[in-house]
Amino acid sequence: MTNAGWRTLLEQAWEAVSGGTVLPAEITVTGPPSDELPSTLPVADAALACTGAALLAAAALSGHTRSVALDARQVAAAVRSEGYLRVDGEHIGPGFAPLSRFWATADGWVRTHGNYPWHRRALLTALAIPATPADSSGTDGADHDGADGDGAAAVDVVAAAMAELPALEAERRVVAAGGVAAALRTPEQWLAHPHGQLVAQQPLIADTWFDTAAGGTRSAGVSRKAGGGGTSGSASGGTSHPLPASGIRVLDLTRVIAGPVATRYLAALGADVLRLDPPDRPELPLHRYDGLVGKRSALLDVDSPGGAARLHELLDATDVLVHGYRPGALSRFGLGASALAERHPGLVVVALSAWGRHGPWGGRRGFDSIVQVASGIAARESRDGEHPGALPCQLLDHGTGYLCAAAALDGLRRRAQSGGTWLRELSLARTAHWLLGQPPTERVPVDHPRVVDAGWLTELPSEPGPVITVTPPGALDGTELRWPDLPVRYGAAPPTWD
């Protein structure tokens, strides 16, 4: 691969992950620069950098890995994994619901997110649009737009309402109603915004250390056999060292893309990953499969006394907690940073949010597509200077997901060396700021269908039928990673480690 732009971004990512430690292994990237991710921003290079940082963090944790490798084309497929997902040979559905889109307003553009029924209802409430029967009944996790026949009508009504409002007012109303929306801003406008200024001052990965436990006292680490663990030589039939995260227990309290990308990658690196979801807010069909690869999935009502007690029992035996709750949302369960450090000393906590923990938008809901709009990426990606654009993949989600995996692995390394409880915080908005700070690239036209090498697809079992998905990117000492051979079954496992 002749384009070395990814190396600069990798150096920046590794500095954020490790605090500037020496690279623990040689890293190589093969394959030509991908033309599957055309953008004015270095999307392909950033994807390589984030994935490479996770592999390097795994190598540093293992202490014996000498080389890591990536294929640029496989990484390009991995950051679009939801597009390649098949269940029993069929697409599972579109990535966005009809009400998740750009809307022309009286003075610009606003983007909304209505994939989940409760966000859709909030959007309609904000615009004083009467709810349909589907809006008042559904909590089954399915997207009701189109499923009940009112998708086109709802789009028309929302479009008319948006056209009467200024973009900032539309954003304000939807957010105040508990929905998800962002007015289109340029990068300069975002940097002039109070929250944009705050994000720019934050590190790519923020660290807090609590002096609560000696190194290595929390668990047996790699000496404990985890449910999904294996050896780095198992894919090729050789005998080699255990995978870097073997024996590590990861509790996954995330959904949608970024968090699940992080935890499924930890599973590919040997971790035993248990994901918990609330029973009253089921996951969307697409993410029930794409987000559960390599994990066990359980339902737990942490609002109930028994559920809260069970959660703390799980945390007593957990090495890494990855959560995507909005900042402060876990405090009511006794899971704020200080409370976690006191009650569960020795944890590595990776906290993921859309906008960061502090500032005027610290408690605001957000997704990749929304952060692209607010941060200026959608304006930068405009093809005609009038209509907003978008990145060729949800890179803020995928890239931040791999950085979360890297932060978790490096947190384990730090815990082994220094002890204590580690809190590592990342946000989609800060990843967006990092991406926007890179030199622009030339947009590469794609005049052929986007395809993926069949060797980068794999099959896993599920009840509806085989799940086809992209293999985990990367190789350690010449052996390619693979997903643990676990069935993809949403909510089917008990909420226990045994």
XYZ file of C-alpha atoms in Angstrom:
498
model
C 0.000 0.000 0.000
C 1.679 3.188 -1.177
C -0.517 5.752 0.558
C 0.946 6.240 4.031
C -1.588 8.808 5.245
C -2.967 6.255 7.652
C 0.337 6.206 9.543
C -0.021 9.814 10.651
C -3.539 9.178 11.891
C -2.414 5.973 13.586
C 0.297 7.871 15.456
C -2.326 10.331 16.682
C -4.738 7.567 17.672
C -2.019 5.573 19.437
C -0.953 8.655 21.393
C -4.549 9.041 22.605
C -4.907 5.345 23.432
C -1.603 4.678 25.176
C -0.334 8.040 26.305
C 2.575 7.837 23.895
C 4.094 4.460 24.702
C 6.343 2.845 22.122
C 4.574 0.829 19.458
C 4.478 -2.741 20.812
C 4.562 -4.458 17.423
C 5.243 -3.894 13.768
C 2.130 -2.970 11.810
C 1.644 -3.476 8.089
C -1.235 -2.569 5.800
C -1.769 -4.376 2.526
C -4.067 -3.733 -0.386
C -4.425 -0.587 -2.475
C -5.933 2.554 -0.947
C -9.652 1.866 -0.879
C -11.821 3.635 -3.445
C -14.898 2.256 -1.694
C -14.952 5.115 0.835
C -14.913 8.272 -1.303
C -14.857 11.429 0.788
C -13.283 14.852 1.071
C -12.085 13.660 4.490
C -9.580 10.795 4.977
C -12.202 8.214 5.888
C -10.285 5.141 4.708
C -7.106 6.245 6.504
C -9.006 7.007 9.700
C -10.672 3.591 9.602
C -7.241 1.951 9.283
C -5.857 4.067 12.110
C -8.658 3.246 14.543
C -8.568 -0.470 13.771
C -4.778 -0.496 13.889
C -4.814 1.189 17.295
C -7.034 -1.585 18.651
C -4.705 -4.261 17.286
C -1.661 -2.522 18.745
C -3.387 -2.259 22.120
C -4.067 -5.990 21.927
C -0.405 -6.619 21.127
C 0.701 -4.481 24.068
C -1.618 -6.360 26.417
C -0.449 -9.764 25.218
C 3.231 -8.955 25.646
C 4.252 -11.487 23.026
C 2.668 -10.380 19.742
C 5.354 -9.227 17.335
C 3.361 -8.177 14.282
C -0.127 -7.013 13.403
C -1.538 -6.640 9.915
C -4.548 -5.128 8.190
C -5.954 -5.262 4.686
C -7.321 -1.894 3.604
C -10.148 -3.488 1.612
C -11.257 -5.668 4.510
C -11.303 -2.665 6.822
C -13.414 -0.769 4.274
C -15.896 -3.651 4.370
C -15.795 -3.898 8.171
C -16.786 -0.251 8.660
C -19.817 -0.947 6.473
C -20.617 -4.297 8.104
C -24.315 -3.559 8.528
C -24.594 -3.240 4.738
C -23.262 -6.758 4.180
C -25.339 -8.434 6.884
C -27.618 -11.244 5.722
C -29.902 -13.410 7.834
C -31.000 -16.624 6.178
C -29.890 -15.107 2.870
C -31.960 -11.933 3.188
C -31.326 -8.297 4.026
C -32.595 -7.534 7.500
C -33.916 -4.108 6.511
C -32.759 -0.550 5.799
C -30.351 1.196 8.104
C -32.572 4.265 8.473
C -36.310 4.629 8.939
C -38.259 7.046 6.706
C -38.259 9.727 9.411
C -34.496 9.495 9.856
C -33.405 11.954 7.181
C -32.616 15.505 6.160
C -35.466 18.009 6.024
C -35.478 21.358 4.277
C -36.381 24.086 6.759
C -37.305 27.735 6.315
C -33.638 28.737 6.352
C -31.548 25.606 5.937
C -31.529 21.923 6.858
C -32.108 19.731 9.853
C -31.592 15.987 10.276
C -33.681 13.796 12.552
C -33.352 10.261 13.851
C -36.550 8.243 14.180
C -35.416 4.622 13.991
C -36.645 3.771 17.479
C -40.406 4.107 18.075
C -39.918 6.379 21.099
C -37.760 8.785 19.106
C -40.281 8.774 16.287
C -43.072 9.622 18.725
C -40.991 12.462 20.195
C -40.429 13.891 16.716
C -44.141 13.872 15.922
C -44.973 15.366 19.318
C -42.477 18.195 18.788
C -44.165 19.094 15.508
C -47.714 18.729 16.919
C -48.438 15.876 14.514
C -51.019 13.359 15.809
C -49.661 9.904 16.577
C -50.794 6.897 14.578
C -51.976 3.685 16.274
C -48.491 2.269 15.694
C -46.942 5.159 17.600
C -49.028 4.552 20.692
C -48.672 0.783 20.744
C -45.308 -0.338 19.570
C -42.389 -1.171 21.799
C -41.383 -4.250 19.862
C -38.248 -2.614 18.507
C -39.461 -2.729 14.911
C -39.593 0.356 12.735
C -43.258 1.182 12.271
C -42.755 3.580 9.350
C -43.921 1.742 6.289
C -44.766 -1.366 8.285
C -48.205 0.071 9.061
C -48.583 1.763 5.710
C -48.221 5.373 6.874
C -44.549 5.926 6.036
C -45.062 8.158 2.985
C -47.881 10.112 4.635
C -45.804 10.748 7.752
C -42.890 11.956 5.630
C -45.118 14.431 3.805
C -46.605 15.811 7.018
C -43.230 16.186 8.729
C -41.737 17.799 5.608
C -44.508 20.409 5.554
C -44.040 21.176 9.247
C -40.267 21.455 8.941
C -40.528 23.811 5.995
C -42.258 26.359 8.231
C -39.563 26.391 10.908
C -36.037 27.803 11.095
C -33.511 24.975 11.400
C -32.382 25.897 14.909
C -35.979 26.119 16.114
C -36.767 22.699 14.633
C -33.717 21.301 16.421
C -34.761 22.921 19.700
C -38.326 21.615 19.571
C -37.380 18.029 18.750
C -34.678 17.853 21.408
C -36.977 19.413 24.033
C -39.550 16.713 23.286
C -36.982 13.974 23.908
C -36.236 13.361 20.253
C -33.035 13.426 18.243
C -32.238 16.194 15.746
C -29.479 18.531 14.638
C -29.462 21.618 12.462
C -26.882 21.696 9.687
C -23.800 23.671 10.659
C -20.512 24.333 8.913
C -17.306 23.321 10.696
C -16.701 26.993 11.451
C -20.177 27.423 12.936
C -19.694 24.344 15.107
C -16.347 25.579 16.397
C -18.044 28.877 17.310
C -20.797 27.023 19.201
C -20.225 26.707 22.974
C -20.358 22.931 22.849
C -18.221 22.746 19.738
C -15.588 24.840 21.505
C -15.675 22.508 24.500
C -15.343 19.383 22.352
C -12.324 20.880 20.593
C -10.567 21.310 23.941
C -11.061 17.679 24.987
C -8.619 14.843 24.254
C -9.635 12.135 21.818
C -9.724 9.757 24.796
C -10.156 11.261 28.261
C -8.674 9.373 31.223
C -9.522 9.357 34.910
C -7.708 7.117 37.391
C -9.090 6.129 40.783
C -6.590 4.732 43.289
C -8.824 1.896 44.462
C -7.136 -1.457 43.820
C -3.725 -2.948 43.295
C -2.792 -4.190 39.857
C -3.949 -7.687 39.003
C -6.150 -8.131 42.078
C -9.515 -7.966 40.378
C -9.424 -11.194 38.372
C -7.162 -13.940 37.210
C -7.051 -12.315 33.780
C -5.794 -14.596 31.042
C -5.519 -17.551 33.394
C -9.307 -17.728 33.616
C -10.944 -19.429 30.636
C -13.528 -17.148 29.046
C -16.519 -18.422 27.145
C -15.481 -17.017 23.779
C -11.709 -17.174 24.154
C -9.315 -19.059 21.973
C -5.727 -19.007 20.835
C -4.209 -16.839 18.179
C -3.076 -19.951 16.350
C -6.426 -21.721 16.395
C -7.612 -20.381 13.054
C -4.728 -21.994 11.237
C -4.600 -25.079 13.414
C -1.295 -24.154 15.043
C -0.512 -23.974 18.725
C 0.252 -20.464 19.855
C -0.321 -18.002 22.666
C -3.831 -17.287 23.908
C -5.622 -14.392 22.259
C -4.757 -11.122 24.021
C -8.142 -10.731 25.743
C -8.636 -14.395 26.680
C -10.025 -14.698 30.193
C -11.283 -11.099 30.237
C -14.952 -10.540 31.025
C -16.606 -7.604 29.270
C -20.037 -6.353 30.282
C -21.668 -4.616 27.332
C -24.309 -1.963 28.030
C -24.363 -0.471 24.534
C -26.520 -0.561 21.432
C -26.682 0.619 17.814
C -23.159 0.600 16.261
C -20.194 2.185 18.073
C -20.402 0.317 21.371
C -21.320 -3.029 19.798
C -18.401 -2.658 17.345
C -16.058 -2.225 20.317
C -17.341 -5.200 22.268
C -17.612 -7.574 19.322
C -13.986 -6.759 18.454
C -12.998 -7.535 22.028
C -14.803 -10.860 21.575
C -12.759 -11.550 18.425
C -9.654 -10.882 20.521
C -10.718 -13.529 23.041
C -12.918 -11.748 25.586
C -16.061 -13.232 27.093
C -18.673 -10.583 26.266
C -22.114 -10.428 27.878
C -24.508 -7.829 26.547
C -27.457 -6.620 28.595
C -30.564 -4.935 27.187
C -33.699 -3.622 28.918
C -36.693 -5.897 28.268
C -39.063 -2.984 27.612
C -36.975 -1.433 24.814
C -35.944 -4.216 22.453
C -33.198 -3.644 19.919
C -33.975 -2.966 16.262
C -33.819 -6.049 13.998
C -30.675 -4.952 12.131
C -28.718 -4.412 15.322
C -30.017 -7.608 16.916
C -27.679 -9.392 14.535
C -24.912 -7.000 13.506
C -24.352 -5.870 17.096
C -24.416 -9.300 18.743
C -21.752 -11.147 16.781
C -19.426 -13.079 19.106
C -21.401 -12.282 22.277
C -23.983 -13.695 24.614
C -27.101 -11.541 24.948
C -29.349 -11.256 28.012
C -32.280 -9.104 29.113
C -32.215 -7.411 32.511
C -34.481 -4.802 34.067
C -32.007 -2.811 36.132
C -34.846 -0.535 37.296
C -36.130 -3.387 39.451
C -34.481 -4.161 42.815
C -33.613 -7.672 41.705
C -32.235 -6.431 38.398
C -30.062 -3.789 40.026
C -28.683 -6.360 42.465
C -27.938 -8.755 39.604
C -26.119 -6.010 37.704
C -23.833 -5.344 40.646
C -23.209 -9.073 41.067
C -22.126 -9.198 37.446
C -19.881 -6.176 37.913
C -18.166 -7.863 40.843
C -16.745 -10.393 38.364
C -16.332 -8.042 35.394
C -13.011 -6.752 34.071
C -14.277 -4.213 31.536
C -17.562 -2.305 31.496
C -18.436 -0.652 28.198
C -21.530 1.521 28.329
C -23.215 3.935 25.963
C -25.565 5.597 28.398
C -25.730 9.351 28.254
C -23.478 10.986 30.846
C -25.124 10.854 34.252
C -27.800 8.358 33.238
C -26.107 5.543 35.172
C -25.884 7.504 38.401
C -29.413 6.514 39.427
C -28.254 2.883 39.447
C -25.193 3.678 41.526
C -23.011 3.380 38.454
C -21.468 6.826 38.270
C -17.703 6.875 37.889
C -16.888 7.444 41.554
C -19.509 4.945 42.719
C -18.180 2.304 40.353
C -14.642 2.850 41.554
C -15.725 2.528 45.182
C -18.096 -0.412 44.830
C -16.279 -2.305 42.071
C -12.604 -1.362 42.426
C -10.307 -2.432 39.639
C -12.780 -2.068 36.794
C -11.818 -0.654 33.436
C -14.773 1.509 32.411
C -15.143 2.694 28.826
C -17.851 5.354 28.579
C -19.133 6.214 25.108
C -21.417 9.144 24.322
C -22.459 11.240 21.362
C -21.376 14.637 22.638
C -19.107 14.100 25.648
C -19.850 14.204 29.361
C -19.658 17.951 29.965
C -21.054 21.081 28.372
C -24.446 22.316 27.199
C -25.030 19.196 25.052
C -23.565 16.729 27.546
C -26.937 15.092 28.240
C -28.245 15.267 24.683
C -29.109 12.190 22.637
C -27.216 11.615 19.421
C -26.163 9.185 16.744
C -23.452 9.153 14.070
C -25.678 10.733 11.418
C -26.724 13.501 13.811
C -23.177 14.301 14.921
C -22.090 14.520 11.277
C -24.689 17.252 10.757
C -23.990 19.328 13.870
C -20.185 19.119 13.637
C -19.915 20.338 10.043
C -19.092 17.043 8.353
C -22.365 16.998 6.405
C -21.668 20.524 5.145
C -18.097 19.593 4.224
C -19.339 16.536 2.327
C -21.859 18.499 0.237
C -21.448 17.775 -3.454
C -23.087 20.958 -4.687
C -22.660 23.435 -1.842
C -26.407 23.501 -1.223
C -27.541 20.043 -0.180
C -25.907 18.361 2.833
C -23.846 15.255 2.279
C -22.671 12.362 4.404
C -19.643 10.182 4.918
C -19.546 6.989 2.819
C -19.955 4.944 5.995
C -20.864 5.621 9.596
C -17.223 6.202 10.435
C -17.878 8.117 13.642
C -19.578 4.995 14.980
C -17.164 2.409 13.609
C -14.009 4.424 14.172
C -14.974 5.355 17.721
C -15.953 1.735 18.313
C -12.464 0.487 17.476
C -10.969 3.271 19.589
C -13.194 2.128 22.482
C -11.834 -1.407 22.066
C -8.300 0.005 22.063
C -9.049 2.070 25.186
C -10.392 -1.013 26.976
C -7.359 -3.128 26.112
C -4.921 -0.404 27.066
C -6.878 0.170 30.258
C -6.265 -3.473 31.152
C -2.562 -2.968 30.505
C -2.542 0.105 32.732
C -4.468 -1.726 35.444
C -1.924 -4.535 35.450
C 0.914 -2.034 35.804
C -0.568 0.580 38.138
C -3.697 -0.932 39.645
C -6.689 1.266 40.347
C -9.909 1.802 38.487
C -9.687 3.343 35.041
C -12.344 5.467 33.360
C -11.802 6.122 29.665
C -14.258 8.414 27.885
C -14.844 8.809 24.160
C -17.461 10.634 22.116
C -18.587 10.664 18.514
C -18.287 14.454 18.513
C -14.621 14.332 19.518
C -13.897 11.743 16.822
C -15.617 14.065 14.345
C -13.372 16.941 15.464
C -10.306 14.722 14.971
C -11.435 13.765 11.473
C -12.227 17.343 10.485
C -8.770 18.403 11.625
C -7.039 16.258 8.992
C -5.909 17.564 5.607
C -8.584 17.162 2.926
C -8.362 14.424 0.325
C -9.533 14.156 -3.243
C -12.905 12.479 -3.549
C -12.444 9.249 -5.518
C -15.395 8.467 -7.797
C -16.858 4.972 -7.516
C -18.163 3.799 -10.892
C -18.652 0.142 -9.999
C -20.821 -1.741 -7.510
C -19.487 -1.983 -4.005
C -18.564 -5.583 -3.403
C -16.584 -7.428 -0.779
C -14.161 -10.295 -1.205
C -16.022 -13.496 -0.296
C -13.057 -14.427 1.876
C -14.006 -11.581 4.201
C -17.474 -12.959 4.829
C -18.262 -15.618 7.379
C -21.310 -17.502 8.609
C -22.614 -17.810 12.159
C -25.682 -19.718 13.399
C -28.926 -18.085 14.477
C -32.498 -19.296 14.947
C -33.913 -17.702 11.765
C -31.019 -19.099 9.717
C -27.346 -18.471 9.003
C -26.015 -14.969 9.686
C -23.556 -13.767 7.050
C -21.305 -10.960 8.212
C -17.871 -9.449 7.625
C -14.990 -11.146 9.415
C -13.143 -9.163 12.111
C -10.348 -7.186 10.451
C -6.736 -7.870 11.251
C -4.178 -10.555 11.978
C -1.841 -11.187 14.910
C 1.513 -12.744 14.088
C 0.151 -13.872 10.735
C -3.062 -15.468 12.046
C -6.317 -13.793 11.045
C -8.905 -12.987 13.677
C -12.241 -14.762 13.653
C -15.519 -14.447 15.527
C -16.216 -16.796 18.422
C -18.453 -19.634 17.286
C -21.519 -18.484 19.226
C -25.111 -18.394 17.919
C -26.502 -14.908 17.373
C -29.507 -14.947 19.701
C -30.916 -11.740 21.119
C -31.899 -11.950 24.788
C -31.504 -15.743 24.940
C -28.765 -16.047 27.551
C -29.175 -15.752 31.322
C -27.662 -12.627 32.901
C -24.814 -14.563 34.501
C -21.137 -15.204 33.822
C -21.435 -18.965 34.373
